Amino acid sequence: MPRRPTTHPTLFQEATDRAQPLAARMRPVTLDEFVGQEHLLARGKPLREAIENGTIGSVVLWGPPGTGKTTLGRLIAAYTDREFVPFSSVTEGVPRIREVVAEAQQRLSIGRGTILFADEIHRLNKAQQDAFLPHVESGTITLVGATTENPSFEINGALLSRVRVFVLQPLSPSHVRALLARALADHDRGLAGKEVHVDDAALDLISEEADGDARRALTVLEAAAEHVGVGGRIDQAVAREAMQLRFARFDKFGEETYNILSAFHKSLRGSDPQGALYWMARFVEGGGDPMVLFRRAIAMAAEDIGLADPEALKLAVAARDAFHMLGVPEGLLPLSQMVVYLATAPKSNSAKVALGAAMKAAEETPAEGVPMHIRNAPTNLMKELGYHAGYQYAHDVPEAYIPQEYLPEKLRGRTFYQPGPFGFEKEIAKRLAWWEELKRRTADDEGEKTQ
């Protein structure tokens, strides 16, 4: 028989609850009330069964803001009848961990466990994370960590090996709308007592612009209800006023930065100017430094466009310089121009492939000597030793090309660069083919002379 959550309300607790913000008051008190995260909490899913059976161990909940991490931590404590102890990874440290562990040991002696809920666990340093290890391992505490950052980057391996990681997804607009409707209909915890009327268009707007963050949506709804008062009407204009400013979900120092930069680069490489412009705008709107985009774009121009369009690299560098001169907002114009140009330019990674092949050959043959005929001979001794002997000056012939060997003997005939089939590289391919033909004819002529 699945467990039910245990609660121990008091009159003082009820008064405190009424003073809390709407988002806190509307926290689900059962798993059935939990909206979203069906991939984890639908009936029959392993996480839900572990919670209901009381067999849940230490976990890390990874997901964007407002997706239910704290709520799920509280539900785990309620369903397993353990003490829920919040721990702030921002303001508390190892001394507080020792206090919590001491209290947990006393609690365990009378048969009750402890859930230590470490909010923003990614902000703990290595020493603080290590302080959890023996107590998680011994079962003194059950650790529930919440993070908006990739645990594989932010949590040390020793702790990560002792927890299960569950990924929470942003709520869909329909999920958020359901939560808003519940808050409007709830007399005990919600806004039903205010008898406000909310237009469908306003609900749609809040649901869409919450960006999957239930806390934000409920906060906006509460602010709008306070604004219109009892019996008032919330339309789109009121909802928009309550939202004030919609911030892009973006963390300058977190994984989302690199996700957006990856999407930007891949859109450029994939010749999609629409996608590249969108991810550029998301990065800038979220407060990212445009110079990061320029650095990515300059690297992309060399890596993914290369000699298919030699103008791409020049334009990217020029756009960066123009941004330096103009600043924001005018400097965003050359940024946009660069993005469109790079996305629509012909693509070739032949220069990158050539670099890799040449570096590998250099690694494999680190001691090959420079052929004698292409060595300089600044002294008489060098000339006597054969330095520079037989070198042919290309400009001595009209074609400015005289076939001769430039690679060491061991690497003769190796090809590192192969031109691609698009853009300017078609011209390069013609030149290489012409030089190859000159080389063949010269070899034939030399052969006839020796016969």
CSV table of C-alpha atoms in Angstrom, one decimal:
chain,number,residue,atom,x,y,z
A,1,MET,CA,0.0,0.0,0.0
A,2,PRO,CA,1.6,3.3,-1.1
A,3,ARG,CA,2.3,5.7,1.8
A,4,ARG,CA,0.4,9.0,2.2
A,5,PRO,CA,2.2,12.2,3.2
A,6,THR,CA,2.3,12.9,6.9
A,7,THR,CA,1.8,16.5,8.1
A,8,HIS,CA,1.6,18.0,11.6
A,9,PRO,CA,-0.3,21.3,11.2
A,10,THR,CA,-0.7,23.7,14.1
A,11,LEU,CA,-2.8,26.9,14.4
A,12,PHE,CA,0.5,28.9,14.3
A,13,GLN,CA,1.5,27.0,11.2
A,14,GLU,CA,-1.8,27.8,9.5
A,15,ALA,CA,-1.5,31.5,10.3
A,16,THR,CA,2.1,31.5,9.0
A,17,ASP,CA,0.9,29.7,5.8
A,18,ARG,CA,-1.7,32.4,5.2
A,19,ALA,CA,1.0,35.1,5.3
A,20,GLN,CA,3.2,33.3,2.7
A,21,PRO,CA,3.3,34.3,-1.0
A,22,LEU,CA,0.8,32.6,-3.3
A,23,ALA,CA,3.5,30.4,-4.8
A,24,ALA,CA,4.4,29.0,-1.4
A,25,ARG,CA,0.8,28.6,-0.3
A,26,MET,CA,0.0,26.6,-3.5
A,27,ARG,CA,2.8,24.1,-3.1
A,28,PRO,CA,1.3,20.6,-3.7
A,29,VAL,CA,0.8,18.6,-0.6
A,30,THR,CA,0.5,15.2,-2.4
A,31,LEU,CA,2.1,13.7,-5.5
A,32,ASP,CA,-1.3,13.7,-7.2
A,33,GLU,CA,-1.4,17.5,-6.9
A,34,PHE,CA,2.1,17.8,-8.5
A,35,VAL,CA,1.8,19.3,-12.0
A,36,GLY,CA,4.3,18.4,-14.7
A,37,GLN,CA,7.4,16.0,-14.5
A,38,GLU,CA,5.2,13.1,-15.7
A,39,HIS,CA,8.4,11.4,-16.9
A,40,LEU,CA,9.4,11.1,-13.2
A,41,LEU,CA,6.2,11.2,-11.2
A,42,ALA,CA,3.5,9.5,-13.3
A,43,ARG,CA,2.1,6.3,-11.6
A,44,GLY,CA,4.4,3.4,-12.1
A,45,LYS,CA,7.5,5.6,-12.6
A,46,PRO,CA,10.5,4.5,-10.4
A,47,LEU,CA,10.9,7.8,-8.6
A,48,ARG,CA,7.2,8.0,-7.6
A,49,GLU,CA,7.3,4.4,-6.5
A,50,ALA,CA,10.4,4.9,-4.4
A,51,ILE,CA,8.8,8.0,-2.7
A,52,GLU,CA,5.5,6.2,-2.0
A,53,ASN,CA,7.3,3.1,-0.8
A,54,GLY,CA,9.6,5.1,1.5
A,55,THR,CA,12.7,3.6,-0.2
A,56,ILE,CA,14.0,6.9,-1.7
A,57,GLY,CA,17.7,7.6,-1.0
A,58,SER,CA,19.9,10.6,-1.6
A,59,VAL,CA,19.1,12.5,-4.8
A,60,VAL,CA,20.0,15.6,-6.8
A,61,LEU,CA,17.2,17.3,-8.6
A,62,TRP,CA,18.4,19.2,-11.6
A,63,GLY,CA,16.2,21.6,-13.5
A,64,PRO,CA,15.4,25.3,-14.3
A,65,PRO,CA,13.8,27.6,-11.7
A,66,GLY,CA,10.1,27.0,-10.8
A,67,THR,CA,9.9,23.4,-11.9
A,68,GLY,CA,9.2,21.9,-8.4
A,69,LYS,CA,12.6,21.0,-7.0
A,70,THR,CA,11.8,22.4,-3.5
A,71,THR,CA,8.3,21.1,-3.6
A,72,LEU,CA,9.5,17.6,-4.5
A,73,GLY,CA,12.0,17.7,-1.6
A,74,ARG,CA,9.2,18.5,0.8
A,75,LEU,CA,7.0,15.8,-0.6
A,76,ILE,CA,9.8,13.2,-0.2
A,77,ALA,CA,10.1,14.2,3.5
A,78,ALA,CA,6.3,14.1,4.0
A,79,TYR,CA,5.8,10.7,2.3
A,80,THR,CA,8.7,9.1,4.2
A,81,ASP,CA,7.8,10.8,7.5
A,82,ARG,CA,11.3,12.4,7.8
A,83,GLU,CA,12.2,15.8,9.1
A,84,PHE,CA,12.7,18.3,6.4
A,85,VAL,CA,15.7,20.5,7.1
A,86,PRO,CA,16.4,23.3,4.6
A,87,PHE,CA,20.1,24.2,4.0
A,88,SER,CA,21.1,27.3,2.1
A,89,SER,CA,24.2,26.7,0.0
A,90,VAL,CA,24.6,30.4,-0.4
A,91,THR,CA,24.7,31.5,3.3
A,92,GLU,CA,25.5,28.4,5.3
A,93,GLY,CA,28.7,26.3,5.5
A,94,VAL,CA,30.4,23.4,7.2
A,95,PRO,CA,29.5,24.5,10.8
A,96,ARG,CA,25.8,24.4,9.9
A,97,ILE,CA,26.3,20.9,8.3
A,98,ARG,CA,27.8,19.7,11.6
A,99,GLU,CA,24.8,21.1,13.5
A,100,VAL,CA,22.3,19.4,11.1
A,101,VAL,CA,24.2,16.1,11.4
A,102,ALA,CA,24.2,16.2,15.2
A,103,GLU,CA,20.4,16.9,15.2
A,104,ALA,CA,19.9,14.1,12.7
A,105,GLN,CA,21.8,11.6,14.9
A,106,GLN,CA,19.6,12.5,17.8
A,107,ARG,CA,16.5,12.2,15.7
A,108,LEU,CA,17.6,8.8,14.3
A,109,SER,CA,18.1,7.5,17.8
A,110,ILE,CA,14.3,7.8,18.3
A,111,GLY,CA,13.6,6.3,14.9
A,112,ARG,CA,13.0,9.3,12.7
A,113,GLY,CA,15.1,10.2,9.6
A,114,THR,CA,16.2,13.6,8.2
A,115,ILE,CA,15.9,15.0,4.8
A,116,LEU,CA,18.6,17.7,4.4
A,117,PHE,CA,17.5,19.8,1.5
A,118,ALA,CA,20.5,21.6,0.0
A,119,ASP,CA,19.1,24.4,-2.2
A,120,GLU,CA,21.5,25.6,-5.0
A,121,ILE,CA,23.9,22.8,-4.1
A,122,HIS,CA,26.1,23.8,-7.0
A,123,ARG,CA,27.3,26.8,-5.0
A,124,LEU,CA,28.9,24.6,-2.3
A,125,ASN,CA,32.7,24.3,-2.6
A,126,LYS,CA,34.5,21.0,-2.6
A,127,ALA,CA,35.2,21.0,1.2
A,128,GLN,CA,31.5,21.7,1.9
A,129,GLN,CA,30.4,19.0,-0.5
A,130,ASP,CA,32.9,16.5,1.1
A,131,ALA,CA,31.4,17.3,4.5
A,132,PHE,CA,28.2,15.5,3.4
A,133,LEU,CA,29.9,12.3,2.3
A,134,PRO,CA,30.3,10.2,5.4
A,135,HIS,CA,26.8,11.1,6.7
A,136,VAL,CA,25.1,10.4,3.3
A,137,GLU,CA,27.0,7.1,3.2
A,138,SER,CA,26.1,6.1,6.8
A,139,GLY,CA,22.4,7.1,6.3
A,140,THR,CA,22.5,9.7,9.0
A,141,ILE,CA,21.0,12.1,6.6
A,142,THR,CA,19.2,11.7,3.2
A,143,LEU,CA,20.5,14.4,1.0
A,144,VAL,CA,18.2,16.1,-1.5
A,145,GLY,CA,20.1,18.6,-3.5
A,146,ALA,CA,18.5,21.1,-5.9
A,147,THR,CA,20.5,22.7,-8.7
A,148,THR,CA,19.9,24.7,-11.9
A,149,GLU,CA,23.4,23.7,-13.1
A,150,ASN,CA,24.7,20.6,-14.7
A,151,PRO,CA,25.7,18.3,-11.7
A,152,SER,CA,28.5,16.7,-13.7
A,153,PHE,CA,30.2,20.1,-13.8
A,154,GLU,CA,29.3,21.4,-10.4
A,155,ILE,CA,29.2,18.5,-8.0
A,156,ASN,CA,32.4,16.5,-7.2
A,157,GLY,CA,32.6,12.9,-8.3
A,158,ALA,CA,32.7,11.4,-4.8
A,159,LEU,CA,29.4,13.0,-3.9
A,160,LEU,CA,27.8,12.4,-7.3
A,161,SER,CA,28.6,8.7,-7.1
A,162,ARG,CA,26.5,8.5,-3.9
A,163,VAL,CA,23.3,10.1,-5.2
A,164,ARG,CA,20.8,9.6,-8.0
A,165,VAL,CA,20.3,12.5,-10.4
A,166,PHE,CA,16.8,13.3,-11.7
A,167,VAL,CA,16.3,15.9,-14.4
A,168,LEU,CA,13.2,18.2,-14.1
A,169,GLN,CA,11.9,19.8,-17.3
A,170,PRO,CA,10.5,23.3,-17.7
A,171,LEU,CA,6.7,23.3,-17.3
A,172,SER,CA,4.7,23.6,-20.5
A,173,PRO,CA,2.3,26.6,-20.9
A,174,SER,CA,-0.6,24.1,-20.3
A,175,HIS,CA,0.9,23.0,-17.0
A,176,VAL,CA,1.4,26.6,-15.9
A,177,ARG,CA,-2.2,27.4,-16.9
A,178,ALA,CA,-3.5,24.5,-14.9
A,179,LEU,CA,-1.7,25.8,-11.8
A,180,LEU,CA,-3.1,29.3,-12.3
A,181,ALA,CA,-6.6,27.9,-12.6
A,182,ARG,CA,-6.1,25.9,-9.4
A,183,ALA,CA,-4.9,29.0,-7.5
A,184,LEU,CA,-8.0,31.0,-8.7
A,185,ALA,CA,-10.4,28.2,-7.6
A,186,ASP,CA,-8.8,27.5,-4.2
A,187,HIS,CA,-10.6,29.1,-1.3
A,188,ASP,CA,-8.2,27.9,1.5
A,189,ARG,CA,-4.8,28.6,-0.1
A,190,GLY,CA,-5.5,30.4,-3.3
A,191,LEU,CA,-7.3,33.5,-4.6
A,192,ALA,CA,-10.9,32.4,-4.8
A,193,GLY,CA,-11.8,34.6,-1.9
A,194,LYS,CA,-10.8,37.7,-3.9
A,195,GLU,CA,-13.4,36.8,-6.6
A,196,VAL,CA,-11.2,38.3,-9.3
A,197,HIS,CA,-12.1,37.6,-13.0
A,198,VAL,CA,-9.2,36.7,-15.2
A,199,ASP,CA,-9.5,36.9,-19.0
A,200,ASP,CA,-8.5,33.8,-20.9
A,201,ALA,CA,-6.1,36.0,-23.0
A,202,ALA,CA,-4.4,37.1,-19.7
A,203,LEU,CA,-4.1,33.6,-18.5
A,204,ASP,CA,-2.6,32.5,-21.8
A,205,LEU,CA,-0.1,35.5,-21.7
A,206,ILE,CA,1.1,34.7,-18.1
A,207,SER,CA,1.3,30.9,-18.9
A,208,GLU,CA,3.4,31.5,-22.1
A,209,GLU,CA,5.7,34.2,-20.7
A,210,ALA,CA,6.5,32.4,-17.5
A,211,ASP,CA,9.0,30.3,-19.5
A,212,GLY,CA,8.1,27.2,-17.6
A,213,ASP,CA,8.5,28.7,-14.2
A,214,ALA,CA,5.5,28.1,-12.0
A,215,ARG,CA,6.7,30.3,-9.2
A,216,ARG,CA,7.0,33.3,-11.5
A,217,ALA,CA,3.5,32.7,-13.0
A,218,LEU,CA,1.9,32.5,-9.6
A,219,THR,CA,3.8,35.6,-8.4
A,220,VAL,CA,2.6,37.6,-11.4
A,221,LEU,CA,-1.0,36.4,-10.9
A,222,GLU,CA,-0.9,37.4,-7.2
A,223,ALA,CA,0.5,40.8,-8.1
A,224,ALA,CA,-2.2,41.4,-10.7
A,225,ALA,CA,-4.9,40.3,-8.2
A,226,GLU,CA,-3.6,42.7,-5.6
A,227,HIS,CA,-3.6,45.5,-8.2
A,228,VAL,CA,-7.3,45.0,-9.3
A,229,GLY,CA,-8.6,44.3,-5.8
A,230,VAL,CA,-11.6,42.2,-4.7
A,231,GLY,CA,-14.0,41.5,-7.6
A,232,GLY,CA,-11.6,43.1,-10.1
A,233,ARG,CA,-10.8,42.0,-13.6
A,234,ILE,CA,-7.4,41.0,-14.9
A,235,ASP,CA,-7.0,41.6,-18.6
A,236,GLN,CA,-3.9,41.3,-20.8
A,237,ALA,CA,-2.8,44.9,-20.0
A,238,VAL,CA,-2.9,44.3,-16.3
A,239,ALA,CA,-1.1,41.0,-16.6
A,240,ARG,CA,1.6,42.6,-18.7
A,241,GLU,CA,2.0,45.4,-16.1
A,242,ALA,CA,2.3,42.8,-13.4
A,243,MET,CA,5.0,41.0,-15.3
A,244,GLN,CA,7.0,44.3,-15.7
A,245,LEU,CA,9.9,42.7,-17.5
A,246,ARG,CA,10.4,39.2,-18.9
A,247,PHE,CA,13.9,38.1,-18.3
A,248,ALA,CA,15.5,35.5,-20.6
A,249,ARG,CA,16.4,32.2,-18.9
A,250,PHE,CA,20.1,32.7,-19.0
A,251,ASP,CA,23.0,32.3,-16.6
A,252,LYS,CA,26.2,34.0,-17.6
A,253,PHE,CA,28.3,31.5,-15.7
A,254,GLY,CA,26.2,28.3,-16.1
A,255,GLU,CA,25.5,25.5,-18.5
A,256,GLU,CA,22.8,27.5,-20.3
A,257,THR,CA,25.4,29.9,-21.6
A,258,TYR,CA,27.2,27.1,-23.3
A,259,ASN,CA,24.0,25.5,-24.6
A,260,ILE,CA,23.1,28.8,-26.3
A,261,LEU,CA,26.6,29.3,-27.7
A,262,SER,CA,26.5,25.8,-29.0
A,263,ALA,CA,23.1,26.4,-30.7
A,264,PHE,CA,24.5,29.6,-32.1
A,265,HIS,CA,27.6,28.0,-33.6
A,266,LYS,CA,25.7,25.0,-34.9
A,267,SER,CA,23.1,27.2,-36.6
A,268,LEU,CA,25.9,29.1,-38.4
A,269,ARG,CA,27.5,25.9,-39.4
A,270,GLY,CA,24.2,24.5,-40.5
A,271,SER,CA,23.5,27.5,-42.8
A,272,ASP,CA,20.4,28.6,-40.9
A,273,PRO,CA,20.4,32.4,-40.5
A,274,GLN,CA,17.0,32.3,-38.6
A,275,GLY,CA,18.3,30.0,-35.9
A,276,ALA,CA,21.6,31.8,-35.7
A,277,LEU,CA,19.9,35.2,-35.3
A,278,TYR,CA,17.6,33.9,-32.6
A,279,TRP,CA,20.3,32.4,-30.5
A,280,MET,CA,22.4,35.5,-31.0
A,281,ALA,CA,19.5,37.6,-29.7
A,282,ARG,CA,18.8,35.2,-26.8
A,283,PHE,CA,22.4,35.6,-25.7
A,284,VAL,CA,22.5,39.4,-25.9
A,285,GLU,CA,19.0,39.8,-24.4
A,286,GLY,CA,20.1,37.6,-21.5
A,287,GLY,CA,23.0,39.9,-20.7
A,288,GLY,CA,25.8,38.0,-22.4
A,289,ASP,CA,28.8,39.9,-23.7
A,290,PRO,CA,28.6,40.2,-27.5
A,291,MET,CA,32.3,39.8,-27.7
A,292,VAL,CA,31.8,36.1,-26.8
A,293,LEU,CA,29.7,35.8,-29.9
A,294,PHE,CA,32.3,37.5,-32.0
A,295,ARG,CA,35.0,35.2,-30.8
A,296,ARG,CA,32.8,32.2,-31.6
A,297,ALA,CA,32.0,33.6,-35.0
A,298,ILE,CA,35.6,34.3,-35.9
A,299,ALA,CA,36.6,30.8,-35.0
A,300,MET,CA,33.6,29.5,-37.0
A,301,ALA,CA,34.6,31.5,-40.0
A,302,ALA,CA,38.0,29.8,-40.0
A,303,GLU,CA,36.7,26.3,-39.0
A,304,ASP,CA,33.5,25.9,-41.0
A,305,ILE,CA,33.7,28.4,-43.9
A,306,GLY,CA,37.5,28.6,-44.4
A,307,LEU,CA,38.6,29.1,-48.0
A,308,ALA,CA,35.1,28.4,-49.5
A,309,ASP,CA,34.7,32.2,-48.8
A,310,PRO,CA,37.9,33.9,-47.6
A,311,GLU,CA,35.8,37.1,-47.1
A,312,ALA,CA,34.0,35.5,-44.1
A,313,LEU,CA,36.9,35.8,-41.7
A,314,LYS,CA,37.7,39.3,-42.8
A,315,LEU,CA,34.0,40.4,-42.3
A,316,ALA,CA,33.9,38.7,-38.9
A,317,VAL,CA,37.0,40.6,-37.7
A,318,ALA,CA,35.7,43.9,-39.2
A,319,ALA,CA,32.3,43.4,-37.5
A,320,ARG,CA,34.1,42.9,-34.2
A,321,ASP,CA,36.1,46.1,-34.7
A,322,ALA,CA,32.9,48.0,-35.7
A,323,PHE,CA,31.2,46.8,-32.5
A,324,HIS,CA,34.2,48.1,-30.5
A,325,MET,CA,33.8,51.5,-32.1
A,326,LEU,CA,30.0,51.8,-32.0
A,327,GLY,CA,29.1,50.1,-28.7
A,328,VAL,CA,25.5,49.1,-27.9
A,329,PRO,CA,22.9,49.4,-29.5
A,330,GLU,CA,24.4,50.5,-32.9
A,331,GLY,CA,27.2,47.8,-32.6
A,332,LEU,CA,24.5,45.1,-32.7
A,333,LEU,CA,24.0,46.0,-36.4
A,334,PRO,CA,27.4,44.7,-37.6
A,335,LEU,CA,26.9,41.7,-35.3
A,336,SER,CA,23.6,40.9,-37.1
A,337,GLN,CA,25.2,41.5,-40.5
A,338,MET,CA,28.0,39.2,-39.7
A,339,VAL,CA,25.7,36.4,-38.4
A,340,VAL,CA,23.6,36.5,-41.6
A,341,TYR,CA,26.7,36.5,-43.8
A,342,LEU,CA,28.4,33.6,-42.0
A,343,ALA,CA,25.2,31.5,-41.9
A,344,THR,CA,24.6,32.0,-45.7
A,345,ALA,CA,28.3,31.6,-46.8
A,346,PRO,CA,29.4,28.4,-48.6
A,347,LYS,CA,30.9,26.0,-46.1
A,348,SER,CA,34.2,24.0,-46.0
A,349,ASN,CA,36.2,22.6,-43.2
A,350,SER,CA,39.1,21.6,-45.5
A,351,ALA,CA,41.5,24.0,-43.8
A,352,LYS,CA,40.7,22.5,-40.4
A,353,VAL,CA,41.1,18.9,-41.8
A,354,ALA,CA,44.4,20.0,-43.4
A,355,LEU,CA,45.6,21.4,-40.1
A,356,GLY,CA,44.8,18.2,-38.3
A,357,ALA,CA,46.6,16.1,-40.9
A,358,ALA,CA,49.7,18.3,-40.9
A,359,MET,CA,49.9,18.3,-37.1
A,360,LYS,CA,49.6,14.5,-37.0
A,361,ALA,CA,52.4,14.2,-39.6
A,362,ALA,CA,54.6,16.6,-37.6
A,363,GLU,CA,53.9,14.6,-34.5
A,364,GLU,CA,54.8,11.3,-36.3
A,365,THR,CA,58.0,12.7,-37.9
A,366,PRO,CA,59.5,15.2,-35.4
A,367,ALA,CA,63.1,14.8,-36.6
A,368,GLU,CA,62.8,15.0,-40.4
A,369,GLY,CA,65.4,17.4,-41.8
A,370,VAL,CA,64.6,20.3,-44.1
A,371,PRO,CA,65.6,19.3,-47.7
A,372,MET,CA,69.0,20.8,-48.6
A,373,HIS,CA,67.8,22.8,-51.6
A,374,ILE,CA,65.2,24.9,-49.6
A,375,ARG,CA,67.6,25.7,-46.8
A,376,ASN,CA,69.1,29.2,-46.6
A,377,ALA,CA,72.9,29.5,-47.0
A,378,PRO,CA,74.0,32.7,-45.3
A,379,THR,CA,77.7,31.5,-44.9
A,380,ASN,CA,80.3,30.1,-47.2
A,381,LEU,CA,80.5,26.9,-45.1
A,382,MET,CA,76.8,26.3,-45.6
A,383,LYS,CA,77.1,26.8,-49.4
A,384,GLU,CA,80.0,24.3,-49.4
A,385,LEU,CA,77.9,21.8,-47.6
A,386,GLY,CA,75.2,22.1,-50.2
A,387,TYR,CA,72.7,24.3,-48.5
A,388,HIS,CA,70.4,26.0,-51.1
A,389,ALA,CA,72.0,24.0,-53.9
A,390,GLY,CA,69.5,23.3,-56.7
A,391,TYR,CA,66.8,25.7,-55.4
A,392,GLN,CA,64.7,27.1,-58.3
A,393,TYR,CA,63.2,30.6,-57.9
A,394,ALA,CA,59.5,30.5,-58.9
A,395,HIS,CA,59.5,34.0,-60.4
A,396,ASP,CA,62.2,33.0,-63.0
A,397,VAL,CA,59.4,31.6,-65.2
A,398,PRO,CA,56.2,33.4,-66.5
A,399,GLU,CA,53.9,30.9,-64.6
A,400,ALA,CA,55.7,31.7,-61.3
A,401,TYR,CA,55.6,28.0,-60.6
A,402,ILE,CA,58.6,25.6,-60.9
A,403,PRO,CA,57.9,22.0,-59.7
A,404,GLN,CA,60.2,21.0,-56.9
A,405,GLU,CA,60.0,19.1,-53.7
A,406,TYR,CA,59.3,20.9,-50.4
A,407,LEU,CA,58.4,18.0,-48.1
A,408,PRO,CA,61.1,15.8,-46.4
A,409,GLU,CA,61.9,12.6,-48.2
A,410,LYS,CA,59.8,10.5,-45.8
A,411,LEU,CA,56.7,12.6,-46.5
A,412,ARG,CA,57.0,12.9,-50.3
A,413,GLY,CA,53.6,12.6,-52.0
A,414,ARG,CA,51.6,13.3,-48.8
A,415,THR,CA,48.5,15.5,-49.3
A,416,PHE,CA,47.2,17.4,-46.3
A,417,TYR,CA,44.9,19.9,-48.0
A,418,GLN,CA,42.1,18.9,-50.4
A,419,PRO,CA,39.9,21.8,-51.6
A,420,GLY,CA,36.1,21.5,-51.1
A,421,PRO,CA,33.6,21.7,-53.9
A,422,PHE,CA,32.0,25.1,-53.1
A,423,GLY,CA,32.7,28.8,-53.4
A,424,PHE,CA,36.2,30.1,-53.8
A,425,GLU,CA,37.7,26.6,-53.2
A,426,LYS,CA,36.6,25.7,-56.7
A,427,GLU,CA,39.1,28.3,-58.0
A,428,ILE,CA,41.8,26.8,-55.7
A,429,ALA,CA,41.0,23.4,-57.0
A,430,LYS,CA,41.6,24.7,-60.6
A,431,ARG,CA,45.0,26.2,-59.6
A,432,LEU,CA,46.1,23.0,-57.9
A,433,ALA,CA,45.0,21.0,-60.9
A,434,TRP,CA,46.9,23.3,-63.3
A,435,TRP,CA,50.1,23.2,-61.1
A,436,GLU,CA,49.8,19.4,-61.0
A,437,GLU,CA,49.6,19.3,-64.8
A,438,LEU,CA,52.7,21.6,-65.1
A,439,LYS,CA,54.5,19.2,-62.7
A,440,ARG,CA,53.5,16.2,-64.9
A,441,ARG,CA,54.6,17.9,-68.1
A,442,THR,CA,57.9,18.9,-66.5
A,443,ALA,CA,58.5,15.3,-65.3
A,444,ASP,CA,57.7,14.1,-68.9
A,445,ASP,CA,60.2,16.6,-70.4
A,446,GLU,CA,62.9,15.5,-67.9
A,447,GLY,CA,62.2,11.9,-68.8
A,448,GLU,CA,62.6,12.5,-72.5
A,449,LYS,CA,65.9,14.4,-71.9
A,450,THR,CA,67.4,11.4,-70.0
A,451,GLN,CA,66.5,8.9,-72.7
